[in-house]
Amino acid sequence: MRHPSSPLEVPGAGGEIQALVPVASASGSAARSSSGGGRSGGSFTALLGLPTSQAMELLLPAAAPAFPADPDLVDRAARFSAFASPSPSSPSPTPPPPPSSSAAAAKRKADPANRVSKSKAAKKGKTAAASGEDKDGGGDGDDEKPAYVHVRARRGQATDSHSLAERARREKINARMELLKELVPGCSKVSGTVLVLDEIINHVQSLQRQVEYLSMRLAAVNPRVDFGGLDNFLTTEVTWPDMGINGARHLMQLQQHFWHGDLAHPLQPPSQWEKRADTHPPVFSNSSSSLFGYDLASSGAQPQTGKLKTEL
Amino acid sequence: MRGPCNNTMAFKRGFLGSLLVSLQSSKATMSLEERKRAIKSSADVAMATARGVAGARWPQAILSSSSSSPSKMQAKVKRCKNIVRRCCHKRRRDGNGTSFFARTALNRSTEVARRLVKKRTKVLRRMIPGGELLDEISLLHEAMDYVVHLHAEVDVLRLVSKALQRSNASSERFASTAQLKEGTVQVSGESENPC
């Protein structure tokens, strides 16, 4: 699957996603505090169901060391350890186990080596009262940071490895969907995988169409402008991040190939361009800088979307 | 939100630089359609190079699909891609056909939902460069990354075209380069603000 290529190497990539994290964890901690009180020791997935800070863990395994710095979880971990030391069976097990198990479960999830295995407690069964003591036992071993993620099976569901793996996979997918929902505007109200995917697809399509339209406008404006003087401007003021010498050379090569047409029509010799240019509809001559260009772009994009719609 | 602002700015600046370089080398002999296509593809390449290859798959997909090669090599490359795609399809079909939940799903609605999700993911795969070979989880990750950078690209393109139109509209004869400089300075100044 995804090789753990270190996300810290590229500040650009990690920065983008980490950017969402402060927003996500703020909302996530709010959700956690509100739901942690009103929960009654439900299932593992309900506890895990929060959130985007979990999603952060999934996306940035390198952030795992920073995980314990989360103040809420530190509080709960402290409470949990204080609770675990005196006696495993205390008079009121229900309020602390949900937050403590969420802390413990969350800590377990923070392991970069995410492998699902059956815990001994999962074999037994599932009510919250019984799980209190089991989680204590499981939680004490938490300090050594086990390499496995112990997944607690829900009540009435099968416990073989297939379903557990499936569930872990679904958790990951749902976590990423949450993040995507925050990226795409207008997606937060929609619930359900299919509709969110629909929104994402529409958004990406609209963005690509905008790029086409804008490049059409640039192409229309282009011939009148002389870009020669920009060289000095670029070299002095604009910095070239992450490029290096090789990158610049690669880019120049690519640009030259574009403008010599290997790219636009890879199999056609350049002599055919003139013919194609002549047979272009006269429509193009009018679209210097008016909105007419937009109509062309949209009509150009429409057959594509039409195809997509019929396929859907 | 200073963190993402700085990174987006770095990407935008790199993208702007590459875009201006590609616009410089444009010829006036091409028709509008070809120029637009070339600008679009050079914008894609500029985005891919400004992003860097680490941390995501789509820049590499864009760069590899755009790197020039003689026709024989291209035919071979296409054949290889078809083979890989077929293998991925087979693996996916085999894996999904015998999945646990497909066997025991009693609920019709979940089947329908799953079919719709599959259709949507197919469409998404086609839209994101290099998405054909990815599995669902990394596909969503790539989509996130791609959307963020598309946002930035659209911003930069819009500002550049606005600046160009302004310089065109005011005076076409003298100091067009000077006005372009002003325009691009404004561009980098304006693009700082929305952050």
Coordinates of C-alpha atoms in Angstrom, one line a residue:
Chain A
M1 CA 0.0 0.0 0.0
R2 CA 1.4 3.4 0.8
H3 CA 5.0 3.2 1.5
P4 CA 5.8 5.3 4.5
S5 CA 7.8 7.9 2.6
S6 CA 8.8 10.5 5.1
P7 CA 6.4 13.4 4.8
L8 CA 8.8 15.6 6.7
E9 CA 11.1 15.9 3.7
V10 CA 8.7 18.0 1.7
P11 CA 7.5 20.8 3.8
G12 CA 5.1 21.7 1.0
A13 CA 3.2 18.5 1.1
G14 CA 3.2 18.0 4.9
G15 CA 2.4 21.7 5.4
E16 CA -0.7 21.5 3.3
I17 CA -2.1 18.6 5.2
Q18 CA -0.8 19.7 8.5
A19 CA -2.5 22.9 7.8
L20 CA -5.8 21.2 8.0
V21 CA -4.9 19.5 11.2
P22 CA -5.0 22.5 13.5
V23 CA -8.5 23.2 12.2
A24 CA -9.4 19.6 12.4
S25 CA -8.1 18.9 15.8
A26 CA -9.8 22.0 17.2
S27 CA -13.2 20.7 15.9
G28 CA -12.1 17.2 16.9
S29 CA -11.4 18.0 20.5
A30 CA -14.6 19.9 20.7
A31 CA -16.5 16.9 19.4
R32 CA -14.6 14.6 21.7
S33 CA -15.4 16.7 24.8
S34 CA -19.0 16.9 24.0
S35 CA -19.5 13.2 23.1
G36 CA -17.2 11.8 25.8
G37 CA -19.6 13.0 28.5
G38 CA -22.7 11.6 26.9
R39 CA -21.4 8.2 26.0
S40 CA -22.2 5.1 27.9
G41 CA -19.2 2.9 27.3
G42 CA -20.2 1.9 23.8
S43 CA -18.2 0.1 21.2
F44 CA -14.7 0.6 20.1
T45 CA -15.6 2.2 16.8
A46 CA -18.0 4.6 18.6
L47 CA -15.2 5.7 20.8
L48 CA -12.8 6.0 17.9
G49 CA -15.4 7.7 15.9
L50 CA -14.1 10.9 16.6
P51 CA -12.3 12.2 14.9
T52 CA -10.1 14.1 12.8
S53 CA -7.3 14.0 15.3
Q54 CA -7.3 10.3 14.7
A55 CA -7.3 11.0 11.1
M56 CA -4.2 13.2 11.7
E57 CA -2.6 10.2 13.3
L58 CA -3.4 8.0 10.3
L59 CA -2.1 10.5 7.8
L60 CA 1.0 11.6 9.5
P61 CA 2.7 8.7 11.2
A62 CA 5.6 11.0 11.9
A63 CA 3.4 13.1 14.1
A64 CA 2.9 10.1 16.5
P65 CA 5.7 11.3 18.9
A66 CA 3.8 14.6 19.2
F67 CA 0.6 12.8 20.0
P68 CA 0.9 12.7 23.8
A69 CA 1.3 16.4 23.8
D70 CA -2.4 16.7 23.3
P71 CA -3.7 18.2 26.6
D72 CA -7.0 16.4 26.7
L73 CA -5.5 13.0 26.2
V74 CA -2.8 13.7 28.7
D75 CA -5.5 14.6 31.2
R76 CA -7.3 11.4 30.5
A77 CA -4.2 9.3 30.6
A78 CA -3.3 10.8 33.9
R79 CA -6.8 10.1 35.2
F80 CA -6.6 6.6 33.8
S81 CA -3.2 5.8 35.4
A82 CA -4.4 7.1 38.7
F83 CA -7.4 5.0 38.4
A84 CA -5.6 1.9 37.3
S85 CA -3.1 1.9 40.1
P86 CA -5.3 1.4 43.2
S87 CA -7.5 -1.4 42.0
P88 CA -8.8 -2.9 38.8
S89 CA -12.3 -3.2 40.0
S90 CA -13.4 0.1 41.4
P91 CA -17.0 1.0 42.4
S92 CA -17.8 3.2 39.5
P93 CA -16.1 1.8 36.4
T94 CA -18.3 3.3 33.8
P95 CA -17.4 7.0 33.7
P96 CA -13.6 6.6 33.6
P97 CA -13.4 3.6 31.3
P98 CA -14.9 5.4 28.3
P99 CA -12.5 8.3 28.4
S100 CA -9.6 6.1 29.5
S101 CA -10.3 3.5 26.9
S102 CA -10.6 6.2 24.3
A103 CA -7.2 7.5 25.5
A104 CA -5.8 4.0 25.5
A105 CA -7.3 3.1 22.2
A106 CA -6.2 6.4 20.7
K107 CA -2.7 5.8 22.0
R108 CA -2.7 2.4 20.5
K109 CA -3.8 3.7 17.2
A110 CA -0.9 6.2 17.3
D111 CA 1.5 3.4 16.5
P112 CA 2.9 3.7 13.1
A113 CA 2.9 0.0 12.6
N114 CA -0.8 -0.4 12.3
R115 CA -1.5 -4.1 12.4
V116 CA -4.8 -5.5 13.5
S117 CA -4.8 -8.4 15.8
K118 CA -7.3 -10.1 18.0
S119 CA -6.8 -9.1 21.6
K120 CA -7.6 -11.7 24.3
A121 CA -10.5 -9.6 25.5
A122 CA -12.0 -9.5 22.0
K123 CA -12.4 -13.3 22.1
K124 CA -14.5 -13.0 25.2
G125 CA -17.1 -10.5 24.5
K126 CA -18.3 -7.2 24.7
T127 CA -20.2 -5.5 27.3
A128 CA -18.8 -2.3 28.8
A129 CA -18.8 -3.5 32.4
A130 CA -16.8 -6.6 31.6
S131 CA -14.5 -4.6 29.4
G132 CA -13.5 -2.3 32.1
E133 CA -11.2 -4.8 33.8
D134 CA -9.9 -6.1 30.5
K135 CA -9.0 -2.7 29.3
D136 CA -7.2 -2.0 32.5
G137 CA -5.1 -5.1 31.9
G138 CA -4.6 -4.0 28.3
G139 CA -3.9 -0.5 29.3
D140 CA -1.1 -1.4 31.6
G141 CA 0.8 -2.9 28.8
D142 CA 0.3 0.2 26.9
D143 CA 3.4 1.8 28.3
E144 CA 5.6 -0.5 26.3
K145 CA 3.9 0.6 23.0
P146 CA 2.9 -2.7 21.5
A147 CA 3.4 -3.2 17.8
Y148 CA -0.1 -4.4 17.3
V149 CA -3.3 -2.4 17.3
H150 CA -5.7 -4.3 19.5
V151 CA -9.2 -3.9 18.0
R152 CA -12.2 -4.6 20.2
A153 CA -14.9 -6.4 18.3
R154 CA -18.4 -4.9 18.6
R155 CA -21.2 -6.8 20.2
G156 CA -22.8 -9.2 17.8
Q157 CA -20.1 -9.0 15.1
A158 CA -17.7 -11.6 13.9
T159 CA -14.2 -11.5 15.1
D160 CA -12.1 -13.1 12.5
S161 CA -9.3 -11.2 10.9
H162 CA -11.1 -10.5 7.7
S163 CA -13.8 -8.4 9.2
L164 CA -11.3 -6.7 11.5
A165 CA -9.1 -5.8 8.7
E166 CA -12.0 -4.6 6.7
R167 CA -13.1 -2.5 9.6
A168 CA -9.7 -0.9 10.0
R169 CA -9.6 -0.2 6.4
R170 CA -13.0 1.4 6.5
E171 CA -11.9 3.5 9.5
K172 CA -9.0 4.8 7.5
I173 CA -11.2 5.6 4.5
N174 CA -13.7 7.4 6.7
A175 CA -10.9 9.4 8.3
R176 CA -9.7 10.6 4.9
M177 CA -13.2 11.4 3.8
E178 CA -13.5 13.7 6.8
L179 CA -10.5 15.6 5.8
L180 CA -11.6 15.8 2.2
K181 CA -15.0 17.1 3.4
E182 CA -13.2 20.0 5.0
L183 CA -11.3 20.7 1.9
V184 CA -14.1 20.8 -0.5
P185 CA -16.5 23.7 0.2
G186 CA -20.1 22.8 0.8
C187 CA -19.4 19.3 1.8
S188 CA -19.7 19.5 5.5
K189 CA -23.5 19.2 5.5
V190 CA -23.5 16.2 3.3
S191 CA -23.3 12.8 4.9
G192 CA -22.7 9.5 3.3
T193 CA -19.9 8.3 1.2
V194 CA -21.5 8.5 -2.2
L195 CA -22.7 12.1 -1.9
V196 CA -19.3 13.3 -0.6
L197 CA -17.6 11.6 -3.4
D198 CA -20.0 13.3 -5.8
E199 CA -19.2 16.6 -4.4
I200 CA -15.5 15.9 -4.6
I201 CA -15.8 14.9 -8.2
N202 CA -17.8 18.0 -9.1
H203 CA -15.3 20.2 -7.4
V204 CA -12.3 18.7 -9.1
Q205 CA -14.1 18.9 -12.5
S206 CA -14.9 22.5 -11.9
L207 CA -11.3 23.3 -10.9
Q208 CA -10.0 21.6 -14.0
R209 CA -12.5 23.5 -16.2
Q210 CA -11.4 26.7 -14.6
V211 CA -7.8 26.0 -15.4
E212 CA -8.8 25.4 -19.0
Y213 CA -10.7 28.6 -19.3
L214 CA -7.9 30.6 -17.7
S215 CA -5.3 29.1 -20.0
M216 CA -7.6 30.0 -22.9
R217 CA -7.7 33.6 -21.7
L218 CA -3.9 33.6 -21.3
A219 CA -3.5 32.2 -24.8
A220 CA -5.8 34.9 -26.2
V221 CA -3.9 37.7 -24.5
N222 CA -0.5 36.3 -25.2
P223 CA 0.5 37.4 -28.7
R224 CA 0.4 41.1 -28.0
V225 CA 2.6 40.9 -24.9
D226 CA 6.3 40.8 -24.9
F227 CA 7.6 38.6 -22.1
G228 CA 11.2 39.2 -22.8
G229 CA 11.8 41.7 -20.1
L230 CA 10.6 39.4 -17.4
D231 CA 13.8 37.4 -17.3
N232 CA 15.5 39.9 -15.1
F233 CA 12.5 40.3 -13.0
L234 CA 12.2 36.5 -12.4
T235 CA 15.8 35.9 -11.6
T236 CA 16.0 38.8 -9.1
E237 CA 12.7 38.8 -7.3
V238 CA 11.0 35.5 -7.6
T239 CA 12.8 32.7 -5.9
W240 CA 12.7 29.2 -7.2
P241 CA 12.0 26.9 -4.3
D242 CA 12.7 23.2 -4.4
M243 CA 14.0 23.4 -8.0
G244 CA 17.7 23.2 -7.9
I245 CA 19.7 23.1 -11.1
N246 CA 18.5 19.8 -12.3
G247 CA 14.9 20.7 -11.9
A248 CA 15.3 23.9 -13.8
R249 CA 17.0 22.1 -16.6
H250 CA 14.3 19.5 -16.7
L251 CA 11.7 22.2 -16.8
M252 CA 13.4 24.1 -19.6
Q253 CA 13.6 20.9 -21.6
L254 CA 10.0 20.2 -21.1
Q255 CA 9.0 23.6 -22.0
Q256 CA 10.9 23.5 -25.3
H257 CA 9.3 20.2 -26.1
F258 CA 5.9 21.6 -25.5
W259 CA 6.3 24.6 -27.7
H260 CA 7.8 22.5 -30.4
G261 CA 4.7 20.4 -30.3
D262 CA 5.9 17.0 -29.4
L263 CA 3.5 17.1 -26.7
A264 CA 0.3 18.4 -28.2
H265 CA 0.4 16.1 -31.2
P266 CA 3.0 13.5 -30.5
L267 CA 2.4 11.5 -33.6
Q268 CA 1.9 14.3 -36.1
P269 CA 4.7 16.1 -37.9
P270 CA 4.7 19.8 -37.5
S271 CA 3.9 20.4 -41.1
Q272 CA 0.3 19.4 -40.5
W273 CA -0.3 22.2 -38.1
E274 CA -0.8 24.7 -40.8
K275 CA -3.5 22.6 -42.3
R276 CA -5.2 22.2 -39.0
A277 CA -5.0 25.9 -38.3
D278 CA -6.6 26.7 -41.6
T279 CA -9.5 24.3 -41.1
H280 CA -10.2 25.7 -37.7
P281 CA -13.6 27.2 -37.5
P282 CA -13.5 31.0 -38.0
V283 CA -15.0 31.3 -34.6
F284 CA -11.6 31.4 -32.9
S285 CA -10.7 34.7 -34.6
N286 CA -13.2 36.7 -32.6
S287 CA -12.3 35.5 -29.2
S288 CA -9.5 37.8 -28.3
S289 CA -10.4 38.8 -24.9
S290 CA -14.1 38.5 -24.5
L291 CA -16.3 36.1 -22.7
F292 CA -16.8 34.3 -25.9
G293 CA -13.6 32.4 -25.0
Y294 CA -15.4 31.1 -22.0
D295 CA -18.2 29.7 -24.1
L296 CA -15.7 27.9 -26.2
A297 CA -14.0 26.5 -23.2
S298 CA -17.3 25.4 -21.7
S299 CA -18.5 23.8 -24.9
G300 CA -15.1 22.2 -25.2
A301 CA -15.5 20.7 -21.8
Q302 CA -19.2 19.8 -22.2
P303 CA -18.8 16.7 -24.4
Q304 CA -16.4 15.4 -21.8
T305 CA -18.9 15.9 -19.0
G306 CA -21.6 14.5 -21.2
K307 CA -19.6 11.3 -21.6
L308 CA -19.0 11.1 -17.9
K309 CA -22.7 11.6 -17.1
T310 CA -23.8 8.8 -19.4
E311 CA -21.2 6.5 -17.9
L312 CA -22.4 7.3 -14.4
Chain B
M1 CA -3.1 29.9 9.6
R2 CA 0.5 30.8 9.0
G3 CA 1.8 27.4 8.3
P4 CA -0.2 26.5 5.2
C5 CA 0.1 30.1 4.0
N6 CA 3.8 29.9 3.8
N7 CA 3.8 26.6 2.0
T8 CA 1.1 27.6 -0.4
M9 CA 3.0 30.8 -1.1
A10 CA 6.2 28.9 -1.8
F11 CA 4.3 26.6 -4.2
K12 CA 2.5 29.6 -5.8
R13 CA 5.8 31.4 -6.4
G14 CA 7.4 28.4 -7.9
F15 CA 4.4 27.8 -10.1
L16 CA 4.3 31.4 -11.2
G17 CA 8.0 31.3 -12.1
S18 CA 7.6 28.2 -14.2
L19 CA 4.5 29.5 -15.9
L20 CA 6.1 32.8 -16.9
V21 CA 9.1 30.9 -18.3
S22 CA 6.8 28.8 -20.4
L23 CA 4.8 31.8 -21.5
Q24 CA 8.0 33.5 -22.6
S25 CA 9.0 30.8 -25.0
S26 CA 5.6 30.8 -26.7
K27 CA 5.5 31.5 -30.4
A28 CA 3.0 33.6 -32.2
T29 CA 2.6 31.3 -35.1
M30 CA 0.4 28.8 -33.3
S31 CA -3.4 29.0 -33.4
L32 CA -5.4 29.7 -30.3
E33 CA -6.5 26.2 -29.7
E34 CA -2.9 24.9 -29.7
R35 CA -1.6 27.7 -27.6
K36 CA -4.3 27.1 -25.1
R37 CA -3.5 23.4 -25.0
A38 CA 0.1 24.1 -24.7
I39 CA -0.4 26.6 -21.9
K40 CA -2.6 24.2 -20.1
S41 CA -0.1 21.4 -20.3
S42 CA 2.8 23.6 -19.3
A43 CA 0.8 24.8 -16.4
D44 CA 0.3 21.2 -15.3
V45 CA 4.0 20.5 -15.7
A46 CA 4.8 23.7 -13.8
M47 CA 2.5 22.6 -11.0
A48 CA 4.1 19.2 -10.9
T49 CA 7.6 20.5 -10.7
A50 CA 6.7 23.2 -8.1
R51 CA 5.1 20.5 -6.0
G52 CA 8.1 18.2 -6.0
V53 CA 7.9 14.5 -6.4
A54 CA 8.0 13.4 -2.8
G55 CA 4.9 12.8 -0.8
A56 CA 2.4 12.3 -3.6
R57 CA 2.1 10.3 -6.8
W58 CA 0.4 12.7 -9.2
P59 CA 3.4 15.0 -9.9
Q60 CA 5.4 12.0 -11.1
A61 CA 2.4 10.8 -13.2
I62 CA 2.1 14.2 -14.9
L63 CA 5.9 14.5 -15.5
S64 CA 6.2 11.0 -16.9
S65 CA 3.2 11.4 -19.1
S66 CA 4.6 14.6 -20.5
S67 CA 8.2 13.7 -21.0
S68 CA 9.0 13.5 -24.6
S69 CA 10.1 10.3 -26.3
P70 CA 10.3 8.9 -29.8
S71 CA 7.1 7.2 -31.0
K72 CA 8.4 3.7 -30.5
M73 CA 9.1 4.3 -26.8
Q74 CA 5.7 5.9 -26.5
A75 CA 4.0 2.9 -27.9
K76 CA 5.9 0.7 -25.5
V77 CA 5.1 2.9 -22.6
K78 CA 1.4 2.8 -23.5
R79 CA 1.5 -1.0 -23.7
C80 CA 3.1 -1.2 -20.3
K81 CA 0.5 1.1 -18.9
N82 CA -2.3 -1.1 -20.3
I83 CA -0.7 -4.2 -18.9
V84 CA -0.4 -2.6 -15.5
R85 CA -4.0 -1.4 -15.6
R86 CA -5.3 -4.8 -16.6
C87 CA -3.4 -6.4 -13.7
C88 CA -4.8 -3.8 -11.3
H89 CA -8.3 -4.4 -12.6
K90 CA -7.9 -8.2 -12.2
R91 CA -6.5 -7.9 -8.7
R92 CA -9.3 -5.5 -7.7
R93 CA -12.0 -7.7 -9.2
D94 CA -10.7 -10.8 -7.6
G95 CA -10.2 -9.1 -4.2
N96 CA -13.6 -7.6 -4.2
G97 CA -15.5 -10.5 -5.6
T98 CA -14.7 -12.7 -2.7
S99 CA -14.9 -10.1 0.0
F100 CA -16.5 -11.1 3.2
F101 CA -19.2 -8.5 3.3
A102 CA -20.2 -9.1 -0.3
R103 CA -21.0 -12.6 0.6
T104 CA -23.0 -11.9 3.7
A105 CA -24.6 -8.7 2.7
L106 CA -28.3 -9.1 3.1
N107 CA -29.2 -5.5 2.7
R108 CA -29.9 -4.5 -0.8
S109 CA -29.3 -0.8 -0.1
T110 CA -25.7 -1.5 0.9
E111 CA -25.1 -3.3 -2.3
V112 CA -26.5 -0.4 -4.3
A113 CA -24.5 2.0 -2.2
R114 CA -21.3 0.0 -2.8
R115 CA -21.9 -0.1 -6.5
L116 CA -22.4 3.7 -6.7
V117 CA -19.3 4.2 -4.6
K118 CA -17.4 2.0 -7.0
K119 CA -18.6 4.0 -10.0
R120 CA -17.6 7.3 -8.3
T121 CA -14.2 6.0 -7.4
K122 CA -13.7 5.0 -11.0
V123 CA -14.5 8.5 -12.2
L124 CA -12.2 10.0 -9.6
R125 CA -9.5 7.7 -10.7
R126 CA -9.7 9.0 -14.2
M127 CA -9.6 12.6 -13.2
I128 CA -6.6 12.5 -10.9
P129 CA -3.4 12.0 -12.8
G130 CA -1.8 8.7 -11.8
G131 CA -4.9 7.6 -10.0
E132 CA -5.5 4.4 -12.0
L133 CA -3.0 2.3 -10.1
L134 CA -3.9 3.5 -6.6
D135 CA -6.0 1.8 -4.0
E136 CA -8.9 3.6 -2.4
I137 CA -7.1 5.0 0.6
S138 CA -4.2 6.5 -1.2
L139 CA -6.6 7.6 -3.9
L140 CA -8.4 9.8 -1.4
H141 CA -5.1 11.1 -0.1
E142 CA -3.9 12.0 -3.6
A143 CA -7.2 13.7 -4.3
M144 CA -6.8 15.8 -1.2
D145 CA -3.3 16.9 -2.2
Y146 CA -4.4 17.5 -5.8
V147 CA -7.3 19.6 -4.8
V148 CA -5.2 21.8 -2.7
H149 CA -2.7 22.4 -5.4
L150 CA -5.4 22.9 -8.0
H151 CA -6.8 25.7 -5.8
A152 CA -3.4 27.4 -5.8
E153 CA -3.0 26.9 -9.5
V154 CA -6.3 28.5 -10.3
D155 CA -5.5 31.5 -8.0
V156 CA -2.2 32.1 -9.7
L157 CA -3.6 31.7 -13.2
R158 CA -6.4 34.1 -12.5
L159 CA -4.1 36.7 -11.1
V160 CA -1.7 36.4 -14.0
S161 CA -4.5 36.8 -16.6
K162 CA -5.9 39.7 -14.7
A163 CA -2.6 41.4 -14.6
L164 CA -2.0 40.8 -18.3
Q165 CA -5.4 42.1 -19.2
R166 CA -4.8 45.2 -17.2
S167 CA -1.5 45.9 -18.9
N168 CA -3.1 45.2 -22.2
A169 CA -6.0 47.4 -21.7
S170 CA -4.2 50.5 -20.4
S171 CA -1.4 50.8 -23.0
E172 CA -0.3 48.4 -25.6
R173 CA 2.7 50.2 -27.0
F174 CA 5.3 51.4 -24.6
A175 CA 6.5 49.9 -21.4
S176 CA 4.4 46.8 -21.7
T177 CA 7.2 44.9 -19.9
A178 CA 7.2 47.5 -17.2
Q179 CA 3.5 47.1 -16.7
L180 CA 3.9 43.4 -16.6
K181 CA 6.4 43.8 -13.9
E182 CA 4.0 45.9 -11.9
G183 CA 1.3 43.4 -12.6
T184 CA 3.3 40.5 -11.3
V185 CA 4.4 42.4 -8.3
Q186 CA 0.7 43.1 -7.6
V187 CA 0.1 39.4 -8.2
S188 CA 2.5 38.3 -5.6
G189 CA 1.3 41.0 -3.3
E190 CA -2.4 40.1 -3.7
S191 CA -1.8 36.4 -3.4
E192 CA -0.3 37.1 0.0
N193 CA -3.5 38.5 1.3
P194 CA -6.1 35.8 0.8
C195 CA -3.9 33.6 3.0

